mmCIF file of C-alpha atoms in Angstrom:
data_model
loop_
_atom_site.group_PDB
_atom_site.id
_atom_site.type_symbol
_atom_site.label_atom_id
_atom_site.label_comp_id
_atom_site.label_asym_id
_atom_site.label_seq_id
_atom_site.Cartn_x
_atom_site.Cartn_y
_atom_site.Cartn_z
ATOM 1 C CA UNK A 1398 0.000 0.000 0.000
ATOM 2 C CA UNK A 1399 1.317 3.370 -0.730
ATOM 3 C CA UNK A 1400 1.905 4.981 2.311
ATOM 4 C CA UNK A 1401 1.897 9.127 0.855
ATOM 5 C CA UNK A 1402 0.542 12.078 3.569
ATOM 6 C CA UNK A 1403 1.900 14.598 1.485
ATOM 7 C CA UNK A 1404 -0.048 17.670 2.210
ATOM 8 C CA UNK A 1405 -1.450 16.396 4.695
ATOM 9 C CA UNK A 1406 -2.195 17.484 8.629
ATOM 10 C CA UNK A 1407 -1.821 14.606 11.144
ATOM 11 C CA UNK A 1408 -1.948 14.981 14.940
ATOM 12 C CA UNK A 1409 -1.544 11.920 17.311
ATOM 13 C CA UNK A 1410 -1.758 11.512 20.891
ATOM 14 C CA UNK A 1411 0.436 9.527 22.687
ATOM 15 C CA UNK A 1412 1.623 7.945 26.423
ATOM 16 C CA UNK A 1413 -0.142 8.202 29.501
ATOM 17 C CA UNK A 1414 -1.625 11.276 31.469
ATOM 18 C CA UNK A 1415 -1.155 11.771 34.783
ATOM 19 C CA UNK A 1416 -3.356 12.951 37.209
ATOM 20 C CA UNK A 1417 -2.189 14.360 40.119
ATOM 21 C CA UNK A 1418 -3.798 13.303 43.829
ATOM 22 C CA UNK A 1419 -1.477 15.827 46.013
ATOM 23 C CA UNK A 1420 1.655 17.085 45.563
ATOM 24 C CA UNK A 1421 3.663 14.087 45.525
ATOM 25 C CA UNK A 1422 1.084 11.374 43.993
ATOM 26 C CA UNK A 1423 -0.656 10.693 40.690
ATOM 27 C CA UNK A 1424 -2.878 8.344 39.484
ATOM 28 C CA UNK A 1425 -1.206 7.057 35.940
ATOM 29 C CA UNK A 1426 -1.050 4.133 33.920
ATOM 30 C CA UNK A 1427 1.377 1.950 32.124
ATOM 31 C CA UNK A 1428 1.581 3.257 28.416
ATOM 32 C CA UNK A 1429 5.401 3.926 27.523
ATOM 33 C CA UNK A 1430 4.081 6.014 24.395
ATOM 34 C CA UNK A 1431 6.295 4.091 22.119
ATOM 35 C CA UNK A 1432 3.161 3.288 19.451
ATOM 36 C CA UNK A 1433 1.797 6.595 19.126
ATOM 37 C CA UNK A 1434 5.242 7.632 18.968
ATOM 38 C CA UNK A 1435 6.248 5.734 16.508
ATOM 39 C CA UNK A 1436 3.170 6.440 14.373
ATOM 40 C CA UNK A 1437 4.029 10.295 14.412
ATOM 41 C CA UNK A 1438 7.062 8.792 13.215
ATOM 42 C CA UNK A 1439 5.689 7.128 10.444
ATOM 43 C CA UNK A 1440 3.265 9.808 9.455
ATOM 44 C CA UNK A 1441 6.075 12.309 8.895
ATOM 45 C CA UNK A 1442 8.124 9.730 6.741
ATOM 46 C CA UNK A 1443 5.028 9.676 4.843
ATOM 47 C CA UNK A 1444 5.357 13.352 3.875
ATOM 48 C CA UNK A 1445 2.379 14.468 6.522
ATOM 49 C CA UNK A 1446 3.029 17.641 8.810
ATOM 50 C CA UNK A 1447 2.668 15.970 11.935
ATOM 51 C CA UNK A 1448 2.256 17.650 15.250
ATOM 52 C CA UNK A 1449 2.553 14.787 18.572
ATOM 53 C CA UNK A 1450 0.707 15.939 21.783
ATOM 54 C CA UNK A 1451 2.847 13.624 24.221
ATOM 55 C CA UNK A 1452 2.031 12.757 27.925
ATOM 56 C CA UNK A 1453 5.127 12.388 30.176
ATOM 57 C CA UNK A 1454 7.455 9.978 28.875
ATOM 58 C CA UNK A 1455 11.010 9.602 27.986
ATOM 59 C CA UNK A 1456 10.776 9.458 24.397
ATOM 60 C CA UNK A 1457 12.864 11.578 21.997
ATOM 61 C CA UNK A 1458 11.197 13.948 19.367
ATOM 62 C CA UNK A 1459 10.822 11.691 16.013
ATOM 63 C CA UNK A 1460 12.721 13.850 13.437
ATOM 64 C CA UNK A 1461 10.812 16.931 11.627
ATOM 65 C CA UNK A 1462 7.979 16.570 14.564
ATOM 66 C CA UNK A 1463 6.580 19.024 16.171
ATOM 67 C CA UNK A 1464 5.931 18.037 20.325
ATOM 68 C CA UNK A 1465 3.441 19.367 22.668
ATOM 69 C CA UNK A 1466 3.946 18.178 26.238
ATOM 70 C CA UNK A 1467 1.446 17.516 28.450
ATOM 71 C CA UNK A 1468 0.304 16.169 31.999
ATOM 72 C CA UNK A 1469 -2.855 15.572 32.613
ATOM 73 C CA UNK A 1470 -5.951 14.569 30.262
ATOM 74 C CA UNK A 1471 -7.071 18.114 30.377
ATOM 75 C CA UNK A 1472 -3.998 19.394 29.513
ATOM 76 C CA UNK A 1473 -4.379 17.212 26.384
ATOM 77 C CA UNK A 1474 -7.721 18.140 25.707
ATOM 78 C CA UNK A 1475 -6.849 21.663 25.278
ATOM 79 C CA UNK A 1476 -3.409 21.032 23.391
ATOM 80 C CA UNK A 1477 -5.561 18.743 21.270
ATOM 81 C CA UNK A 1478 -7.865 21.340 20.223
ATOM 82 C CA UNK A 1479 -5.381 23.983 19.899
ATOM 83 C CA UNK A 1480 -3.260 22.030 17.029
ATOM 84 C CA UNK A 1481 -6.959 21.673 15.326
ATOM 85 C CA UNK A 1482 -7.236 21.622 12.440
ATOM 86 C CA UNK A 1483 -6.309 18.460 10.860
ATOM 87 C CA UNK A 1484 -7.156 16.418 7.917
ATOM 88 C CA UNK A 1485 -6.272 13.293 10.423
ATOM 89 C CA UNK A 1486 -6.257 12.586 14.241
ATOM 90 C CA UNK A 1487 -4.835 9.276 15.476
ATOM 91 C CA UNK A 1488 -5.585 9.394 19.490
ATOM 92 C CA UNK A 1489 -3.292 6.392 20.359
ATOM 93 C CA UNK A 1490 -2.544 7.866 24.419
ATOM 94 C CA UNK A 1491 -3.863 5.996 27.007
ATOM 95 C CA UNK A 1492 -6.306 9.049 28.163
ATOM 96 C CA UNK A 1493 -7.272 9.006 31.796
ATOM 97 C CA UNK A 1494 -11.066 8.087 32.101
ATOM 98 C CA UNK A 1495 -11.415 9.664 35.990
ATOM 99 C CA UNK A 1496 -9.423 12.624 37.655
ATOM 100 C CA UNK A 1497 -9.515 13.268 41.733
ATOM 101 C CA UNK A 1498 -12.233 16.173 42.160
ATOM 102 C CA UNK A 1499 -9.667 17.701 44.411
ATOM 103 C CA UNK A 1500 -5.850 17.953 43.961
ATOM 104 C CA UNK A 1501 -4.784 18.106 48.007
ATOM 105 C CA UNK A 1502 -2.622 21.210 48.461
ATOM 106 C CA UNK A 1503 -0.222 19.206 50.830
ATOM 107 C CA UNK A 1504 1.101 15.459 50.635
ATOM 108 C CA UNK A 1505 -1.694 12.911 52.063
ATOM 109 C CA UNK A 1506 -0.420 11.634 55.036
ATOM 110 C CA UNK A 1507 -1.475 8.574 57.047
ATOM 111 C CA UNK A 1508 -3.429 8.975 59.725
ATOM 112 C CA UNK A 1509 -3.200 6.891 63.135
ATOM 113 C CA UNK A 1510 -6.175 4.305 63.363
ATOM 114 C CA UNK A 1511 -6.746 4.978 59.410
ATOM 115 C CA UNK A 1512 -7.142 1.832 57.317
ATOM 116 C CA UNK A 1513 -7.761 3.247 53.974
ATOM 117 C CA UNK A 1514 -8.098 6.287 51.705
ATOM 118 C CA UNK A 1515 -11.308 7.241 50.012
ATOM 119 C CA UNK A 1516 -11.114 9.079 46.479
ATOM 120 C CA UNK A 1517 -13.462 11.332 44.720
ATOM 121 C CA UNK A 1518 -13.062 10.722 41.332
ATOM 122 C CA UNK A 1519 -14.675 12.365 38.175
ATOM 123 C CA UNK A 1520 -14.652 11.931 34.678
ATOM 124 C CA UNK A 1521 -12.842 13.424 32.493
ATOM 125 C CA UNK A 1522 -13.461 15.078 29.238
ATOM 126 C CA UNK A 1523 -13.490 12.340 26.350
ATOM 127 C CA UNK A 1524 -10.755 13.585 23.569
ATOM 128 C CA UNK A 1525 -11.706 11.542 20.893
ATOM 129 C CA UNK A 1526 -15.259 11.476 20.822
ATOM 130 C CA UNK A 1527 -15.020 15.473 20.948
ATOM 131 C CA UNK A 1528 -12.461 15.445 17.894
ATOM 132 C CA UNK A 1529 -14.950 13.112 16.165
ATOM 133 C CA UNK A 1530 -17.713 16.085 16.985
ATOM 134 C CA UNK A 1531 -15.224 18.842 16.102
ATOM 135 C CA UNK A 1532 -16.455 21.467 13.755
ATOM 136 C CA UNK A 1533 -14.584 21.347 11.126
ATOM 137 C CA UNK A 1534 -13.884 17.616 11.588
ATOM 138 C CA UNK A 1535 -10.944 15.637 10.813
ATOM 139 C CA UNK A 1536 -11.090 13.729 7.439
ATOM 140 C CA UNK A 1537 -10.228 10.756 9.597
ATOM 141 C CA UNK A 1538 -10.018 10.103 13.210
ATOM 142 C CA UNK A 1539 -8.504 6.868 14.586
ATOM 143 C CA UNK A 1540 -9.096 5.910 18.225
ATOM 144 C CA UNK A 1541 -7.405 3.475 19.883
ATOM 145 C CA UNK A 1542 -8.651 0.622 22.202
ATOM 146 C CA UNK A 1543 -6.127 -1.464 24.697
ATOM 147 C CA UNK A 1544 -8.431 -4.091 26.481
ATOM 148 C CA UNK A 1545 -7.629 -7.067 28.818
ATOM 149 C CA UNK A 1546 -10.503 -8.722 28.013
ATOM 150 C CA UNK A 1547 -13.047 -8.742 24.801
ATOM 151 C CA UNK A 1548 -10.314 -6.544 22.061
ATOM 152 C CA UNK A 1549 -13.157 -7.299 18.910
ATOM 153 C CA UNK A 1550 -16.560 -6.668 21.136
ATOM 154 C CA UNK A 1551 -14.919 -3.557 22.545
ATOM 155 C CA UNK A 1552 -13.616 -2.495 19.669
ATOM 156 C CA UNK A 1553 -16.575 -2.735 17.792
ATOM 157 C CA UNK A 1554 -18.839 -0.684 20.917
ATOM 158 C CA UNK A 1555 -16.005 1.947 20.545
ATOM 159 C CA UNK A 1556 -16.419 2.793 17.085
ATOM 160 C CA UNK A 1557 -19.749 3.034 17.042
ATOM 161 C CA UNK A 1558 -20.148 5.170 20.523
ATOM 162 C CA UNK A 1559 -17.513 7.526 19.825
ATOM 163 C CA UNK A 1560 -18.644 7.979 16.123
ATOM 164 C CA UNK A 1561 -14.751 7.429 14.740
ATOM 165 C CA UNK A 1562 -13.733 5.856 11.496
ATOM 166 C CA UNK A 1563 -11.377 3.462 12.409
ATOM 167 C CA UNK A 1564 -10.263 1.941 16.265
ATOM 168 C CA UNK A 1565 -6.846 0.179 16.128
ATOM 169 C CA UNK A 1566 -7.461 -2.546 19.564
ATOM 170 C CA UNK A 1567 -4.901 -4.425 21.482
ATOM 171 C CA UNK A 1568 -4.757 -6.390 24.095
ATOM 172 C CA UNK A 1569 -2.598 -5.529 27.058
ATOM 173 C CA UNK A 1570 -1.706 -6.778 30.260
ATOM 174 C CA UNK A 1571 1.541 -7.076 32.627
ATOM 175 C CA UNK A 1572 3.369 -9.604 30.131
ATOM 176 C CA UNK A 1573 3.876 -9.485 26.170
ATOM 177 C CA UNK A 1574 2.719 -6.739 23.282
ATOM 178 C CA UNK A 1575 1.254 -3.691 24.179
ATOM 179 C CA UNK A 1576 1.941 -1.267 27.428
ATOM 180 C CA UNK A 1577 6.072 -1.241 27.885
ATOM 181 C CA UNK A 1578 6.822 -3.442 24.868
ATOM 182 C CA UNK A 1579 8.507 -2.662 21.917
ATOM 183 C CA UNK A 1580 6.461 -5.040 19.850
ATOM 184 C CA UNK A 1581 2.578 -5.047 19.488
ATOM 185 C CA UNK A 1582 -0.183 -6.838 17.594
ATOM 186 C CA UNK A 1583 -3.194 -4.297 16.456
ATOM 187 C CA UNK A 1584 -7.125 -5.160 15.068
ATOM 188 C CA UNK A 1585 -7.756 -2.115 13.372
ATOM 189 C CA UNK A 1586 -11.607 -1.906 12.869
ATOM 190 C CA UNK A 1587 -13.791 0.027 10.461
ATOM 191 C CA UNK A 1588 -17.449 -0.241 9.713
ATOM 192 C CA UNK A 1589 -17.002 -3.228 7.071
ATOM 193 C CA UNK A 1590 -14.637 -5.084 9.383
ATOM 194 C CA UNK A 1591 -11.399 -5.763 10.434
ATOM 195 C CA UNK A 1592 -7.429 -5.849 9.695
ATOM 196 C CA UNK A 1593 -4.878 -6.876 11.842
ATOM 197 C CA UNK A 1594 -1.583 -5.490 11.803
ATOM 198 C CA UNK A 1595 1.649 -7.614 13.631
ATOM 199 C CA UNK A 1596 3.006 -9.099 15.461
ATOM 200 C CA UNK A 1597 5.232 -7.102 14.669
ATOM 201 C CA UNK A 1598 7.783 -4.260 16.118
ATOM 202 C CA UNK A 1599 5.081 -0.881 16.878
ATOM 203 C CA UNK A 1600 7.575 0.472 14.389
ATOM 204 C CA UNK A 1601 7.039 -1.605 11.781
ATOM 205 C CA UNK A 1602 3.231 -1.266 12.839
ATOM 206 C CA UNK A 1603 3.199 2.028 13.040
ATOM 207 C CA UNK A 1604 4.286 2.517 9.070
ATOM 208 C CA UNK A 1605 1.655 -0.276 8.044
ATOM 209 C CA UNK A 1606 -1.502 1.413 9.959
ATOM 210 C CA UNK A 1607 0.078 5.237 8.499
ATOM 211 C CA UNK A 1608 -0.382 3.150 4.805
ATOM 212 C CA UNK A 1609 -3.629 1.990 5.633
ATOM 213 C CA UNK A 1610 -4.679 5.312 6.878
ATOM 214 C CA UNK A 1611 -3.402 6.868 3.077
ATOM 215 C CA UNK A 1612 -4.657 4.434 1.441
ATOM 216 C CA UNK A 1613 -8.927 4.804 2.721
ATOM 217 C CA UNK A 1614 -8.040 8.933 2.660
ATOM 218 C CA UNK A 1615 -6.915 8.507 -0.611
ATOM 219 C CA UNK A 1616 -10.205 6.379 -1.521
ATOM 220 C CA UNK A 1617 -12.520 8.600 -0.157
ATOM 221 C CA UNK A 1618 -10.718 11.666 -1.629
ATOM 222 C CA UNK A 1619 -11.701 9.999 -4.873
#
């Protein structure tokens, strides 16, 4: 598949967010950002001007990439919508779902006779369902599912509740592909079905789901 962006916009998400409990704490998760990463990667060898909205990793720049850092989910929401817009949106970060109501000013310290900690958590706002609302919308927006349990069902419930043209779905867990790894197997998902990509290095992913991506934008650009 040809694999051409030229002329195009892309913006991907990538890594965790972090969200912080007090000044000391965070709630997080284990994505290393290496796929999304690696798919800004791709997209710019593909001749796309790529801009990567990154959560805190330690991940170097990919070559003629421009990087937005971020922390938290919110902080992505707004960086999102501030590189907007984009012919394409690939939302491969591991977004935070909930956020403490309350950020304590001071660190949380045990207290004698305590035996636990009760949280307050609330959602937070969903990035890629918004892009897929955006006014003017991206050509194509990819969202990306890692499940333990149920990748195709899940996968299937995402694309059709967050209104997105394709959902690339892994399964992760504490051992193999996916979170921490530098290999990874993806289901990519559209209306008419599925494709699965790996296993396979994310890199090597990464440049096979930026081809697939050309190729349906160049079919529907037709």
């Amino acid at each position: 598949m040809s694999a051409s962006l030229t002329g195009r916009r892309v913006l991907v998400t990538a890594g965790p967010t972090f969200e912080d409990l007090d000044p000391v704490r965070f709630l997080g998760n284990r994505s290393s950002g290496k796929m999304g990463f690696a798919i800004a990667a791709a997209a710019q060898r593909a001749g796309a001007d790529v801009v990567l909205v990154a959560g805190p990793v330690h991940l170097p720049t990919p070559a003629g990439v421009r990087r937005v850092d971020v922390r938290s989910a919110a902080q992505m929401h707004a960086a999102v919508f501030d590189a907007l817009p984009a012919d394409i949106y690939i939302g491969a970060a591991a977004v935070a779902d909930f956020t403490p109501a309350q950020i304590a000013p001071s660190k949380i310290k045990k207290r004698p006779g305590e035996d636990g900690l009760d949280l307050h958590l609330v959602r937070t706002r969903d990035i890629l369902a918004d892009v897929a609302v955006a006014n003017p919308r991206p050509q194509l927006v990819v969202g990306f599912a890692a499940e333990t349990d149920d990748v195709d069902a899940n996968a299937r419930g995402k694309l059709a509740a967050k209104r997105v043209d394709l959902v690339a779905a892994n399964r992760v867990g504490l051992k193999g592909s996916g979170f921490e790894s530098d290999d990874n197997t993806l289901l990519v998902h559209d209306a008419a079905g599925h494709v699965q990509l790996g296993p396979a290095s994310k890199a090597e992913i990464a440049d096979r789901l930026v081809a697939l991506v050309a190729a349906r934008l160049s079919q529907e650009s037709r």
